[in-house]
Every structure is written in structure tokens, then in C-alpha cells.
């Protein structure tokens, strides 16, 4: 299988990597098109910062940030991915052209599994210990790779039970989401173990 490159487009004022750079829709669309031209086959659009300590926003705020970019990038040649934890945003983003739902909460939010199944989109299920507000406050594991594997195994089963075909499921170990540097490096060292889950792997580092 040939790896696919995912370009990250944060249409937020406060994301850790590019917050504020693409908050204007025209700038975001131009940045997404540039990523596609540079070889990204997936563009992941996020309207809610999930950096450590990030504050929550309303669904209307999130939708106002992501929908213009989704619509503007519909013909860019890349598959569009929506980075969201929220069922309403999943549904509206799919209607606006998203083909992938990328959920840092592992489709664990209220109505998320059902919404993702109803859209027919591919999904990326990520592991996170805690929530963005608290995840980096002294995260602890007995052995991070096994605990992450076990969590993802359970969420894959839940997604399949909700009607999402295994062929449309990918996983993400969630580097930096409720993990210290030591945990992150453990996961890198044991990354091959996650192939035992039998679905594609997103390496978001």
C-alpha cells in the first residue's frame, strides 16, 4: 500500500501549529490548494483547536470556520477530511463535501458514532487520554502501546456495530494527546503492533 500524505489546515485562531494563519476563508482555501498541488491527497480541516489547554467553542462557531473551506476546496483534487468531535459538525461537513471524519475523541461523543455511520464517510478513530483541556496534566499508563491498542480495538468494534464498515475505518494512536514525550516515543517504537488491528494507520506527528 502506498502511503497517503494528509495536509493539516487549522482554520482556528489558536491551534499550536498554524493557528491564525488561515482563519480567513480565502487564505484557507489557497493554503489547501497549495497542499494538494504539493502532493497531499487528503486535506484535514479543523475548526476547533485541540491543543493542550484549549478552550471549547460552540458548534455554530466551529461550523462557521470549517464550512467555507470545505466548499471552497471541493474541486482541489484531494479528499477532504473534517477534524471534529461533534455529531452536528460531522453531518454538515459531509454535506459540504467531506469524505473523511477525523475524530480525536474516537467517535466517543454524544451521537458521534451514529452520525458518522449515517454520513457514509471514512473515519479516523484516535486515542486520547482525558480531554484537550486536561490531557497533558500528568498522563499515566502502565504500558502506553498496549493500552492504546486496547482502546482502539474497542472503538473499532463499536464503529462496526454502529454500521461503519471495517474497510472505512482507520486509526490514530494520538501522539501528544494525553501522552508525555516518553509515551510518544514508546508508541513510535511499538507502532508496528497497531497493524494487528487490521486497518490503516494515521501517523500524526
GROMACS .gro file of N, CA, C and O in nm, residues 40-92:
model
  212
   40UNK      N    1  -0.031   1.649  -0.130
   40UNK     CA    2  -0.124   1.597  -0.028
   40UNK      C    3  -0.247   1.541  -0.098
   40UNK      O    4  -0.311   1.609  -0.178
   41UNK      N    5  -0.282   1.415  -0.065
   41UNK     CA    6  -0.402   1.356  -0.124
   41UNK      C    7  -0.521   1.365  -0.029
   41UNK      O    8  -0.633   1.331  -0.068
   42UNK      N    9  -0.497   1.410   0.094
   42UNK     CA   10  -0.602   1.437   0.191
   42UNK      C   11  -0.577   1.574   0.251
   42UNK      O   12  -0.463   1.606   0.288
   43UNK      N   13  -0.681   1.656   0.264
   43UNK     CA   14  -0.672   1.784   0.335
   43UNK      C   15  -0.764   1.774   0.456
   43UNK      O   16  -0.885   1.755   0.442
   44UNK      N   17  -0.707   1.787   0.575
   44UNK     CA   18  -0.781   1.774   0.701
   44UNK      C   19  -0.810   1.913   0.755
   44UNK      O   20  -0.717   1.988   0.789
   45UNK      N   21  -0.938   1.946   0.765
   45UNK     CA   22  -0.981   2.082   0.803
   45UNK      C   23  -1.039   2.079   0.943
   45UNK      O   24  -1.132   2.004   0.971
   46UNK      N   25  -0.982   2.159   1.032
   46UNK     CA   26  -1.027   2.163   1.171
   46UNK      C   27  -1.064   2.303   1.215
   46UNK      O   28  -0.990   2.398   1.191
   47UNK      N   29  -1.179   2.315   1.282
   47UNK     CA   30  -1.225   2.446   1.328
   47UNK      C   31  -1.225   2.462   1.478
   47UNK      O   32  -1.264   2.567   1.530
   48UNK      N   33  -1.183   2.358   1.550
   48UNK     CA   34  -1.177   2.364   1.697
   48UNK      C   35  -1.038   2.322   1.740
   48UNK      O   36  -0.996   2.209   1.715
   49UNK      N   37  -0.965   2.411   1.804
   49UNK     CA   38  -0.831   2.376   1.850
   49UNK      C   39  -0.839   2.269   1.957
   49UNK      O   40  -0.919   2.278   2.050
   50UNK      N   41  -0.756   2.166   1.942
   50UNK     CA   42  -0.748   2.061   2.045
   50UNK      C   43  -0.607   2.056   2.104
   50UNK      O   44  -0.564   1.954   2.154
   51UNK      N   45  -0.537   2.169   2.100
   51UNK     CA   46  -0.407   2.177   2.166
   51UNK      C   47  -0.427   2.166   2.317
   51UNK      O   48  -0.538   2.189   2.368
   52UNK      N   49  -0.321   2.132   2.392
   52UNK     CA   50  -0.334   2.123   2.538
   52UNK      C   51  -0.386   2.253   2.598
   52UNK      O   52  -0.337   2.362   2.567
   53UNK      N   53  -0.491   2.242   2.679
   53UNK     CA   54  -0.549   2.358   2.746
   53UNK      C   55  -0.644   2.440   2.660
   53UNK      O   56  -0.689   2.547   2.702
   54UNK      N   57  -0.677   2.392   2.542
   54UNK     CA   58  -0.764   2.468   2.453
   54UNK      C   59  -0.903   2.486   2.512
   54UNK      O   60  -0.957   2.396   2.576
   55UNK      N   61  -0.960   2.603   2.489
   55UNK     CA   62  -1.096   2.631   2.536
   55UNK      C   63  -1.197   2.575   2.435
   55UNK      O   64  -1.169   2.565   2.315
   56UNK      N   65  -1.314   2.539   2.484
   56UNK     CA   66  -1.419   2.488   2.395
   56UNK      C   67  -1.487   2.604   2.323
   56UNK      O   68  -1.486   2.718   2.370
   57UNK      N   69  -1.548   2.573   2.208
   57UNK     CA   70  -1.624   2.672   2.132
   57UNK      C   71  -1.761   2.613   2.102
   57UNK      O   72  -1.785   2.494   2.122
   58UNK      N   73  -1.853   2.696   2.051
   58UNK     CA   74  -1.986   2.647   2.017
   58UNK      C   75  -1.984   2.577   1.882
   58UNK      O   76  -1.891   2.594   1.801
   59UNK      N   77  -2.088   2.497   1.856
   59UNK     CA   78  -2.096   2.430   1.727
   59UNK      C   79  -2.112   2.532   1.615
   59UNK      O   80  -2.058   2.513   1.505
   60UNK      N   81  -2.186   2.640   1.638
   60UNK     CA   82  -2.202   2.742   1.534
   60UNK      C   83  -2.068   2.806   1.499
   60UNK      O   84  -2.042   2.834   1.381
   61UNK      N   85  -1.984   2.830   1.599
   61UNK     CA   86  -1.852   2.885   1.572
   61UNK      C   87  -1.769   2.788   1.488
   61UNK      O   88  -1.702   2.828   1.392
   62UNK      N   89  -1.775   2.660   1.524
   62UNK     CA   90  -1.698   2.559   1.452
   62UNK      C   91  -1.746   2.549   1.308
   62UNK      O   92  -1.665   2.545   1.214
   63UNK      N   93  -1.877   2.545   1.288
   63UNK     CA   94  -1.931   2.534   1.153
   63UNK      C   95  -1.896   2.656   1.068
   63UNK      O   96  -1.863   2.643   0.950
   64UNK      N   97  -1.901   2.774   1.129
   64UNK     CA   98  -1.869   2.896   1.054
   64UNK      C   99  -1.724   2.898   1.009
   64UNK      O  100  -1.690   2.959   0.906
   65UNK      N  101  -1.639   2.829   1.082
   65UNK     CA  102  -1.498   2.823   1.045
   65UNK      C  103  -1.471   2.721   0.934
   65UNK      O  104  -1.392   2.746   0.843
   66UNK      N  105  -1.536   2.603   0.941
   66UNK     CA  106  -1.497   2.494   0.851
   66UNK      C  107  -1.576   2.488   0.721
   66UNK      O  108  -1.521   2.445   0.617
   67UNK      N  109  -1.703   2.526   0.723
   67UNK     CA  110  -1.785   2.506   0.603
   67UNK      C  111  -1.735   2.585   0.482
   67UNK      O  112  -1.732   2.530   0.370
   68UNK      N  113  -1.694   2.713   0.495
   68UNK     CA  114  -1.644   2.783   0.376
   68UNK      C  115  -1.522   2.716   0.313
   68UNK      O  116  -1.510   2.709   0.190
   69UNK      N  117  -1.433   2.663   0.396
   69UNK     CA  118  -1.313   2.596   0.343
   69UNK      C  119  -1.349   2.466   0.274
   69UNK      O  120  -1.295   2.433   0.168
   70UNK      N  121  -1.441   2.390   0.334
   70UNK     CA  122  -1.484   2.265   0.271
   70UNK      C  123  -1.545   2.292   0.134
   70UNK      O  124  -1.513   2.225   0.035
   71UNK      N  125  -1.632   2.391   0.127
   71UNK     CA  126  -1.697   2.422  -0.001
   71UNK      C  127  -1.596   2.474  -0.102
   71UNK      O  128  -1.602   2.441  -0.221
   72UNK      N  129  -1.503   2.555  -0.054
   72UNK     CA  130  -1.405   2.614  -0.145
   72UNK      C  131  -1.302   2.516  -0.197
   72UNK      O  132  -1.239   2.541  -0.301
   73UNK      N  133  -1.284   2.404  -0.128
   73UNK     CA  134  -1.183   2.307  -0.167
   73UNK      C  135  -1.242   2.183  -0.234
   73UNK      O  136  -1.170   2.086  -0.259
   74UNK      N  137  -1.371   2.186  -0.265
   74UNK     CA  138  -1.437   2.069  -0.322
   74UNK      C  139  -1.373   2.019  -0.451
   74UNK      O  140  -1.376   1.900  -0.480
   75UNK      N  141  -1.315   2.107  -0.529
   75UNK     CA  142  -1.256   2.067  -0.658
   75UNK      C  143  -1.105   2.072  -0.655
   75UNK      O  144  -1.042   2.085  -0.760
   76UNK      N  145  -1.043   2.059  -0.538
   76UNK     CA  146  -0.898   2.076  -0.529
   76UNK      C  147  -0.821   1.950  -0.567
   76UNK      O  148  -0.698   1.953  -0.579
   77UNK      N  149  -0.889   1.838  -0.584
   77UNK     CA  150  -0.822   1.715  -0.622
   77UNK      C  151  -0.782   1.626  -0.507
   77UNK      O  152  -0.731   1.515  -0.528
   78UNK      N  153  -0.803   1.672  -0.384
   78UNK     CA  154  -0.772   1.591  -0.265
   78UNK      C  155  -0.902   1.551  -0.197
   78UNK      O  156  -1.005   1.616  -0.213
   79UNK      N  157  -0.897   1.442  -0.121
   79UNK     CA  158  -1.011   1.403  -0.037
   79UNK      C  159  -1.013   1.497   0.083
   79UNK      O  160  -0.909   1.524   0.145
   80UNK      N  161  -1.130   1.548   0.116
   80UNK     CA  162  -1.142   1.641   0.228
   80UNK      C  163  -1.180   1.565   0.355
   80UNK      O  164  -1.267   1.478   0.355
   81UNK      N  165  -1.113   1.601   0.463
   81UNK     CA  166  -1.134   1.538   0.593
   81UNK      C  167  -1.177   1.646   0.691
   81UNK      O  168  -1.123   1.757   0.690
   82UNK      N  169  -1.275   1.617   0.775
   82UNK     CA  170  -1.319   1.710   0.879
   82UNK      C  171  -1.269   1.661   1.015
   82UNK      O  172  -1.297   1.549   1.056
   83UNK      N  173  -1.194   1.745   1.082
   83UNK     CA  174  -1.139   1.716   1.214
   83UNK      C  175  -1.237   1.772   1.317
   83UNK      O  176  -1.238   1.891   1.344
   84UNK      N  177  -1.321   1.685   1.372
   84UNK     CA  178  -1.423   1.730   1.468
   84UNK      C  179  -1.461   1.619   1.563
   84UNK      O  180  -1.449   1.501   1.530
   85UNK      N  181  -1.509   1.661   1.680
   85UNK     CA  182  -1.559   1.565   1.782
   85UNK      C  183  -1.711   1.562   1.786
   85UNK      O  184  -1.769   1.488   1.865
   86UNK      N  185  -1.777   1.643   1.703
   86UNK     CA  186  -1.918   1.673   1.725
   86UNK      C  187  -2.008   1.624   1.612
   86UNK      O  188  -1.981   1.649   1.494
   87UNK      N  189  -2.116   1.557   1.649
   87UNK     CA  190  -2.204   1.491   1.553
   87UNK      C  191  -2.261   1.589   1.451
   87UNK      O  192  -2.262   1.561   1.331
   88UNK      N  193  -2.309   1.704   1.496
   88UNK     CA  194  -2.369   1.800   1.403
   88UNK      C  195  -2.268   1.848   1.300
   88UNK      O  196  -2.300   1.862   1.181
   89UNK      N  197  -2.145   1.871   1.343
   89UNK     CA  198  -2.042   1.917   1.250
   89UNK      C  199  -2.007   1.806   1.151
   89UNK      O  200  -1.986   1.832   1.032
   90UNK      N  201  -2.004   1.682   1.197
   90UNK     CA  202  -1.979   1.569   1.106
   90UNK      C  203  -2.082   1.567   0.994
   90UNK      O  204  -2.049   1.553   0.876
   91UNK      N  205  -2.208   1.579   1.032
   91UNK     CA  206  -2.317   1.571   0.933
   91UNK      C  207  -2.311   1.687   0.835
   91UNK      O  208  -2.322   1.667   0.713
   92UNK      N  209  -2.293   1.808   0.887
   92UNK     CA  210  -2.291   1.926   0.800
   92UNK      C  211  -2.167   1.926   0.710
   92UNK      O  212  -2.173   1.967   0.595
   0.00000   0.00000   0.00000
